[in-house]
Amino acid sequence: GRAPQVRALSYSLQLVGGALPGPGGLPGGLLAASAQLSSCRTVLRLFDDLAMLRHSCGYGLGPEDEDVLVRGLSVLCNVANQLYYPCEHLAWAADVGIVRAASQRWWTLSTALWGSALLLGILRSLKVLCQLRRKLRQHKCSTSSPQSQKLRAQVKAEVLSILMDAADLSNAIHWLPPGFLWAGRFPPWLVGLLGTISSLIGIYQASRGGNSEA
């Protein structure tokens, strides 16, 4: 349960450390602390495969009453997330010397899978938003009804999910090999800002139980 807080702290330290002048001293210490927390999160994710597998199996091919496109995007997103974990584990194992492999290749593949899952999540949320707007137009004469309020809450949750995934996707592209879009061009403070925004939205959604799956 501490993962969201550790994530937010890591990115916040990177934001402040990258924004302060000078490479050494306090800015360097904050960036080093951020890197340590990021490594901590990588190690903690070694234990997430089964949880992700339970989630993927629980969703399966999605509810039959759900839109086919939404179901397809959700399944693809689950597959990308499921493949992300073993790729990252191999990259980590190569870095620490447990296995002999080119770790950078596996880091790149895991980042690409993460970015793909984020993009699929954005597309899914956009489709769900279109459906919710259509339903809201049908309830426009009764804006104070419980059904309309529920739909507006779902719209808010999907918009926040899009903002969160878009911030993370921007960072994911930055971490890909140079030459692809803006890969490698973000300064540390911008990476920290985007990650902090994403983390705070995630904490807010978790505290309100406001994500679309919940």
PDB file of C-alpha atoms in Angstrom:
ATOM      1  CA  GLY A   1       0.000   0.000   0.000  1.00  0.00           C
ATOM      2  CA  ARG A   2       2.997   2.332   0.266  1.00  0.00           C
ATOM      3  CA  ALA A   3       3.884   2.108  -3.432  1.00  0.00           C
ATOM      4  CA  PRO A   4       1.915   5.225  -4.507  1.00  0.00           C
ATOM      5  CA  GLN A   5       3.499   7.298  -1.752  1.00  0.00           C
ATOM      6  CA  VAL A   6       6.997   6.066  -2.595  1.00  0.00           C
ATOM      7  CA  ARG A   7       6.343   6.854  -6.263  1.00  0.00           C
ATOM      8  CA  ALA A   8       5.110  10.371  -5.474  1.00  0.00           C
ATOM      9  CA  LEU A   9       8.094  11.037  -3.207  1.00  0.00           C
ATOM     10  CA  SER A  10      10.568   9.770  -5.803  1.00  0.00           C
ATOM     11  CA  TYR A  11       9.231  12.012  -8.546  1.00  0.00           C
ATOM     12  CA  SER A  12       8.846  14.990  -6.202  1.00  0.00           C
ATOM     13  CA  LEU A  13      12.513  14.728  -5.207  1.00  0.00           C
ATOM     14  CA  GLN A  14      13.468  14.585  -8.877  1.00  0.00           C
ATOM     15  CA  LEU A  15      11.325  17.654  -9.592  1.00  0.00           C
ATOM     16  CA  VAL A  16      12.902  19.706  -6.813  1.00  0.00           C
ATOM     17  CA  GLY A  17      16.417  18.397  -7.412  1.00  0.00           C
ATOM     18  CA  GLY A  18      16.177  19.109 -11.132  1.00  0.00           C
ATOM     19  CA  ALA A  19      14.748  22.592 -10.600  1.00  0.00           C
ATOM     20  CA  LEU A  20      17.403  23.754  -8.129  1.00  0.00           C
ATOM     21  CA  PRO A  21      20.597  25.243  -9.586  1.00  0.00           C
ATOM     22  CA  GLY A  22      23.886  23.379  -9.476  1.00  0.00           C
ATOM     23  CA  PRO A  23      24.714  19.722 -10.122  1.00  0.00           C
ATOM     24  CA  GLY A  24      26.128  19.030  -6.655  1.00  0.00           C
ATOM     25  CA  GLY A  25      25.129  19.700  -3.075  1.00  0.00           C
ATOM     26  CA  LEU A  26      21.436  19.548  -2.235  1.00  0.00           C
ATOM     27  CA  PRO A  27      20.199  19.147  -5.856  1.00  0.00           C
ATOM     28  CA  GLY A  28      22.549  16.216  -6.426  1.00  0.00           C
ATOM     29  CA  GLY A  29      21.501  14.634  -3.146  1.00  0.00           C
ATOM     30  CA  LEU A  30      17.805  14.934  -3.997  1.00  0.00           C
ATOM     31  CA  LEU A  31      18.362  13.376  -7.420  1.00  0.00           C
ATOM     32  CA  ALA A  32      20.372  10.555  -5.845  1.00  0.00           C
ATOM     33  CA  ALA A  33      17.594   9.930  -3.298  1.00  0.00           C
ATOM     34  CA  SER A  34      15.058   9.887  -6.128  1.00  0.00           C
ATOM     35  CA  ALA A  35      17.127   7.286  -7.987  1.00  0.00           C
ATOM     36  CA  GLN A  36      17.331   5.134  -4.832  1.00  0.00           C
ATOM     37  CA  LEU A  37      13.554   5.234  -4.394  1.00  0.00           C
ATOM     38  CA  SER A  38      13.109   4.359  -8.067  1.00  0.00           C
ATOM     39  CA  SER A  39      15.363   1.333  -7.584  1.00  0.00           C
ATOM     40  CA  CYS A  40      13.327   0.394  -4.518  1.00  0.00           C
ATOM     41  CA  ARG A  41      10.154   0.416  -6.611  1.00  0.00           C
ATOM     42  CA  THR A  42      11.832  -1.767  -9.229  1.00  0.00           C
ATOM     43  CA  VAL A  43      12.701  -4.365  -6.584  1.00  0.00           C
ATOM     44  CA  LEU A  44       9.191  -4.260  -5.107  1.00  0.00           C
ATOM     45  CA  ARG A  45       7.726  -4.949  -8.543  1.00  0.00           C
ATOM     46  CA  LEU A  46       9.497  -8.323  -8.517  1.00  0.00           C
ATOM     47  CA  PHE A  47       6.506  -9.518  -6.476  1.00  0.00           C
ATOM     48  CA  ASP A  48       3.736  -8.065  -8.660  1.00  0.00           C
ATOM     49  CA  ASP A  49       3.490 -10.734 -11.377  1.00  0.00           C
ATOM     50  CA  LEU A  50       0.920 -12.905  -9.603  1.00  0.00           C
ATOM     51  CA  ALA A  51      -1.222  -9.925  -8.649  1.00  0.00           C
ATOM     52  CA  MET A  52      -1.235  -8.784 -12.273  1.00  0.00           C
ATOM     53  CA  LEU A  53      -2.010 -12.318 -13.426  1.00  0.00           C
ATOM     54  CA  ARG A  54      -4.979 -12.519 -11.039  1.00  0.00           C
ATOM     55  CA  HIS A  55      -6.241  -9.208 -12.398  1.00  0.00           C
ATOM     56  CA  SER A  56      -5.846 -10.333 -16.017  1.00  0.00           C
ATOM     57  CA  CYS A  57      -7.527 -13.688 -15.394  1.00  0.00           C
ATOM     58  CA  GLY A  58     -10.298 -12.017 -13.416  1.00  0.00           C
ATOM     59  CA  TYR A  59     -11.054  -9.706 -16.324  1.00  0.00           C
ATOM     60  CA  GLY A  60     -10.612 -12.423 -18.943  1.00  0.00           C
ATOM     61  CA  LEU A  61     -12.182 -11.233 -22.195  1.00  0.00           C
ATOM     62  CA  GLY A  62     -14.319  -8.732 -20.334  1.00  0.00           C
ATOM     63  CA  PRO A  63     -18.032  -8.641 -19.471  1.00  0.00           C
ATOM     64  CA  GLU A  64     -20.259  -9.628 -22.367  1.00  0.00           C
ATOM     65  CA  ASP A  65     -22.440  -6.539 -21.881  1.00  0.00           C
ATOM     66  CA  GLU A  66     -19.434  -4.229 -22.309  1.00  0.00           C
ATOM     67  CA  ASP A  67     -18.555  -2.532 -25.600  1.00  0.00           C
ATOM     68  CA  VAL A  68     -16.465  -4.803 -27.847  1.00  0.00           C
ATOM     69  CA  LEU A  69     -13.826  -2.124 -28.506  1.00  0.00           C
ATOM     70  CA  VAL A  70     -13.494  -1.323 -24.804  1.00  0.00           C
ATOM     71  CA  ARG A  71     -13.097  -5.020 -24.040  1.00  0.00           C
ATOM     72  CA  GLY A  72     -10.490  -5.464 -26.753  1.00  0.00           C
ATOM     73  CA  LEU A  73      -8.442  -2.476 -25.591  1.00  0.00           C
ATOM     74  CA  SER A  74      -8.653  -3.658 -21.978  1.00  0.00           C
ATOM     75  CA  VAL A  75      -7.458  -7.158 -22.875  1.00  0.00           C
ATOM     76  CA  LEU A  76      -4.541  -5.786 -24.919  1.00  0.00           C
ATOM     77  CA  CYS A  77      -3.649  -3.445 -22.058  1.00  0.00           C
ATOM     78  CA  ASN A  78      -3.636  -6.379 -19.622  1.00  0.00           C
ATOM     79  CA  VAL A  79      -1.411  -8.399 -21.967  1.00  0.00           C
ATOM     80  CA  ALA A  80       1.076  -5.513 -22.302  1.00  0.00           C
ATOM     81  CA  ASN A  81       1.168  -5.045 -18.530  1.00  0.00           C
ATOM     82  CA  GLN A  82       1.580  -8.783 -17.965  1.00  0.00           C
ATOM     83  CA  LEU A  83       4.560  -8.941 -20.333  1.00  0.00           C
ATOM     84  CA  TYR A  84       6.092  -5.806 -18.836  1.00  0.00           C
ATOM     85  CA  TYR A  85       6.942  -7.424 -15.518  1.00  0.00           C
ATOM     86  CA  PRO A  86       9.145 -10.347 -16.692  1.00  0.00           C
ATOM     87  CA  CYS A  87      10.972  -8.030 -19.116  1.00  0.00           C
ATOM     88  CA  GLU A  88      11.761  -5.599 -16.315  1.00  0.00           C
ATOM     89  CA  HIS A  89      12.786  -8.465 -14.032  1.00  0.00           C
ATOM     90  CA  LEU A  90      15.248  -9.715 -16.649  1.00  0.00           C
ATOM     91  CA  ALA A  91      16.672  -6.217 -17.089  1.00  0.00           C
ATOM     92  CA  TRP A  92      17.131  -5.897 -13.323  1.00  0.00           C
ATOM     93  CA  ALA A  93      18.678  -9.374 -13.062  1.00  0.00           C
ATOM     94  CA  ALA A  94      21.120  -8.517 -15.856  1.00  0.00           C
ATOM     95  CA  ASP A  95      22.095  -5.272 -14.123  1.00  0.00           C
ATOM     96  CA  VAL A  96      22.899  -7.023 -10.835  1.00  0.00           C
ATOM     97  CA  GLY A  97      24.713  -9.881 -12.582  1.00  0.00           C
ATOM     98  CA  ILE A  98      22.281 -12.727 -11.925  1.00  0.00           C
ATOM     99  CA  VAL A  99      21.871 -13.459 -15.635  1.00  0.00           C
ATOM    100  CA  ARG A 100      24.066 -12.744 -18.618  1.00  0.00           C
ATOM    101  CA  ALA A 101      22.109 -10.530 -20.965  1.00  0.00           C
ATOM    102  CA  ALA A 102      22.152  -7.059 -22.489  1.00  0.00           C
ATOM    103  CA  SER A 103      20.134  -5.263 -19.852  1.00  0.00           C
ATOM    104  CA  GLN A 104      19.541  -2.155 -21.961  1.00  0.00           C
ATOM    105  CA  ARG A 105      17.623  -4.191 -24.524  1.00  0.00           C
ATOM    106  CA  TRP A 106      15.296  -5.526 -21.842  1.00  0.00           C
ATOM    107  CA  TRP A 107      14.884  -2.093 -20.248  1.00  0.00           C
ATOM    108  CA  THR A 108      13.891  -0.719 -23.642  1.00  0.00           C
ATOM    109  CA  LEU A 109      11.423  -3.541 -24.239  1.00  0.00           C
ATOM    110  CA  SER A 110       9.853  -3.147 -20.788  1.00  0.00           C
ATOM    111  CA  THR A 111       9.522   0.617 -21.299  1.00  0.00           C
ATOM    112  CA  ALA A 112       7.928   0.062 -24.720  1.00  0.00           C
ATOM    113  CA  LEU A 113       5.437  -2.374 -23.184  1.00  0.00           C
ATOM    114  CA  TRP A 114       4.637   0.086 -20.407  1.00  0.00           C
ATOM    115  CA  GLY A 115       4.123   2.865 -22.952  1.00  0.00           C
ATOM    116  CA  SER A 116       1.913   0.585 -25.069  1.00  0.00           C
ATOM    117  CA  ALA A 117      -0.244  -0.241 -22.050  1.00  0.00           C
ATOM    118  CA  LEU A 118      -0.579   3.471 -21.253  1.00  0.00           C
ATOM    119  CA  LEU A 119      -1.562   4.303 -24.834  1.00  0.00           C
ATOM    120  CA  LEU A 120      -4.132   1.506 -24.857  1.00  0.00           C
ATOM    121  CA  GLY A 121      -5.479   2.781 -21.542  1.00  0.00           C
ATOM    122  CA  ILE A 122      -5.865   6.289 -22.983  1.00  0.00           C
ATOM    123  CA  LEU A 123      -7.700   4.957 -26.041  1.00  0.00           C
ATOM    124  CA  ARG A 124      -9.968   2.897 -23.806  1.00  0.00           C
ATOM    125  CA  SER A 125     -10.781   5.896 -21.601  1.00  0.00           C
ATOM    126  CA  LEU A 126     -11.534   8.035 -24.660  1.00  0.00           C
ATOM    127  CA  LYS A 127     -13.974   5.408 -25.923  1.00  0.00           C
ATOM    128  CA  VAL A 128     -15.619   5.172 -22.503  1.00  0.00           C
ATOM    129  CA  LEU A 129     -15.855   8.982 -22.383  1.00  0.00           C
ATOM    130  CA  CYS A 130     -17.736   9.003 -25.696  1.00  0.00           C
ATOM    131  CA  GLN A 131     -20.182   6.467 -24.305  1.00  0.00           C
ATOM    132  CA  LEU A 132     -20.656   8.442 -21.087  1.00  0.00           C
ATOM    133  CA  ARG A 133     -21.257  11.715 -22.975  1.00  0.00           C
ATOM    134  CA  ARG A 134     -23.912   9.974 -25.052  1.00  0.00           C
ATOM    135  CA  LYS A 135     -25.624   8.734 -21.891  1.00  0.00           C
ATOM    136  CA  LEU A 136     -25.397  12.188 -20.311  1.00  0.00           C
ATOM    137  CA  ARG A 137     -27.152  13.739 -23.288  1.00  0.00           C
ATOM    138  CA  GLN A 138     -29.966  11.268 -22.726  1.00  0.00           C
ATOM    139  CA  HIS A 139     -30.214  12.413 -19.077  1.00  0.00           C
ATOM    140  CA  LYS A 140     -29.786  16.150 -19.729  1.00  0.00           C
ATOM    141  CA  CYS A 141     -33.283  16.909 -18.507  1.00  0.00           C
ATOM    142  CA  SER A 142     -32.583  15.394 -15.098  1.00  0.00           C
ATOM    143  CA  THR A 143     -29.096  16.626 -14.165  1.00  0.00           C
ATOM    144  CA  SER A 144     -29.762  16.210 -10.447  1.00  0.00           C
ATOM    145  CA  SER A 145     -30.842  12.593 -10.716  1.00  0.00           C
ATOM    146  CA  PRO A 146     -28.632   9.927  -9.095  1.00  0.00           C
ATOM    147  CA  GLN A 147     -27.990   8.396 -12.517  1.00  0.00           C
ATOM    148  CA  SER A 148     -26.694  11.692 -13.941  1.00  0.00           C
ATOM    149  CA  GLN A 149     -24.513  12.302 -10.911  1.00  0.00           C
ATOM    150  CA  LYS A 150     -23.061   8.830 -11.241  1.00  0.00           C
ATOM    151  CA  LEU A 151     -22.319   9.405 -14.929  1.00  0.00           C
ATOM    152  CA  ARG A 152     -20.605  12.724 -14.188  1.00  0.00           C
ATOM    153  CA  ALA A 153     -18.460  11.054 -11.542  1.00  0.00           C
ATOM    154  CA  GLN A 154     -17.449   8.422 -14.101  1.00  0.00           C
ATOM    155  CA  VAL A 155     -16.607  11.151 -16.628  1.00  0.00           C
ATOM    156  CA  LYS A 156     -14.392  12.863 -14.056  1.00  0.00           C
ATOM    157  CA  ALA A 157     -12.639   9.573 -13.269  1.00  0.00           C
ATOM    158  CA  GLU A 158     -11.955   8.852 -16.941  1.00  0.00           C
ATOM    159  CA  VAL A 159     -10.607  12.371 -17.554  1.00  0.00           C
ATOM    160  CA  LEU A 160      -8.260  11.996 -14.599  1.00  0.00           C
ATOM    161  CA  SER A 161      -7.163   8.588 -15.898  1.00  0.00           C
ATOM    162  CA  ILE A 162      -6.355  10.117 -19.290  1.00  0.00           C
ATOM    163  CA  LEU A 163      -4.306  12.898 -17.670  1.00  0.00           C
ATOM    164  CA  MET A 164      -2.455  10.386 -15.484  1.00  0.00           C
ATOM    165  CA  ASP A 165      -1.689   8.013 -18.352  1.00  0.00           C
ATOM    166  CA  ALA A 166      -0.690  10.870 -20.668  1.00  0.00           C
ATOM    167  CA  ALA A 167       1.826  12.169 -18.112  1.00  0.00           C
ATOM    168  CA  ASP A 168       3.307   8.692 -17.682  1.00  0.00           C
ATOM    169  CA  LEU A 169       3.324   8.085 -21.450  1.00  0.00           C
ATOM    170  CA  SER A 170       5.325  11.282 -21.955  1.00  0.00           C
ATOM    171  CA  ASN A 171       7.959   9.991 -19.548  1.00  0.00           C
ATOM    172  CA  ALA A 172       7.894   6.509 -21.086  1.00  0.00           C
ATOM    173  CA  ILE A 173       8.699   7.975 -24.513  1.00  0.00           C
ATOM    174  CA  HIS A 174      11.480  10.063 -22.948  1.00  0.00           C
ATOM    175  CA  TRP A 175      13.093   6.854 -21.626  1.00  0.00           C
ATOM    176  CA  LEU A 176      13.097   5.122 -25.019  1.00  0.00           C
ATOM    177  CA  PRO A 177      16.265   5.163 -27.176  1.00  0.00           C
ATOM    178  CA  PRO A 178      17.075   8.591 -28.683  1.00  0.00           C
ATOM    179  CA  GLY A 179      15.615   9.269 -32.100  1.00  0.00           C
ATOM    180  CA  PHE A 180      12.016   8.294 -31.291  1.00  0.00           C
ATOM    181  CA  LEU A 181       9.852  11.408 -30.879  1.00  0.00           C
ATOM    182  CA  TRP A 182      11.207  13.320 -27.827  1.00  0.00           C
ATOM    183  CA  ALA A 183      13.162  10.391 -26.354  1.00  0.00           C
ATOM    184  CA  GLY A 184      15.992  11.571 -24.117  1.00  0.00           C
ATOM    185  CA  ARG A 185      15.100  15.261 -24.385  1.00  0.00           C
ATOM    186  CA  PHE A 186      13.326  15.905 -21.074  1.00  0.00           C
ATOM    187  CA  PRO A 187      15.289  17.640 -18.289  1.00  0.00           C
ATOM    188  CA  PRO A 188      15.079  15.946 -14.869  1.00  0.00           C
ATOM    189  CA  TRP A 189      12.660  18.531 -13.464  1.00  0.00           C
ATOM    190  CA  LEU A 190      10.146  17.896 -16.263  1.00  0.00           C
ATOM    191  CA  VAL A 191      10.316  14.138 -15.716  1.00  0.00           C
ATOM    192  CA  GLY A 192       9.747  14.794 -12.019  1.00  0.00           C
ATOM    193  CA  LEU A 193       6.840  17.168 -12.699  1.00  0.00           C
ATOM    194  CA  LEU A 194       5.017  14.737 -14.991  1.00  0.00           C
ATOM    195  CA  GLY A 195       5.616  11.848 -12.605  1.00  0.00           C
ATOM    196  CA  THR A 196       4.440  13.895  -9.622  1.00  0.00           C
ATOM    197  CA  ILE A 197       1.246  14.900 -11.422  1.00  0.00           C
ATOM    198  CA  SER A 198       0.564  11.292 -12.360  1.00  0.00           C
ATOM    199  CA  SER A 199       1.310  10.053  -8.837  1.00  0.00           C
ATOM    200  CA  LEU A 200      -0.945  12.616  -7.143  1.00  0.00           C
ATOM    201  CA  ILE A 201      -3.812  11.796  -9.480  1.00  0.00           C
ATOM    202  CA  GLY A 202      -3.319   8.111  -8.716  1.00  0.00           C
ATOM    203  CA  ILE A 203      -3.341   8.762  -4.955  1.00  0.00           C
ATOM    204  CA  TYR A 204      -6.472  10.912  -5.299  1.00  0.00           C
ATOM    205  CA  GLN A 205      -8.276   8.245  -7.321  1.00  0.00           C
ATOM    206  CA  ALA A 206      -7.296   5.539  -4.851  1.00  0.00           C
ATOM    207  CA  SER A 207      -8.494   7.631  -1.890  1.00  0.00           C
ATOM    208  CA  ARG A 208     -11.835   8.367  -3.566  1.00  0.00           C
ATOM    209  CA  GLY A 209     -12.259   4.945  -5.127  1.00  0.00           C
ATOM    210  CA  GLY A 210     -12.776   6.935  -8.308  1.00  0.00           C
ATOM    211  CA  ASN A 211     -11.173   4.863 -11.031  1.00  0.00           C
ATOM    212  CA  SER A 212     -13.446   3.344 -13.672  1.00  0.00           C
ATOM    213  CA  GLU A 213     -12.731  -0.266 -12.704  1.00  0.00           C
ATOM    214  CA  ALA A 214     -13.784   0.380  -9.085  1.00  0.00           C
TER     215      ALA A 214
END
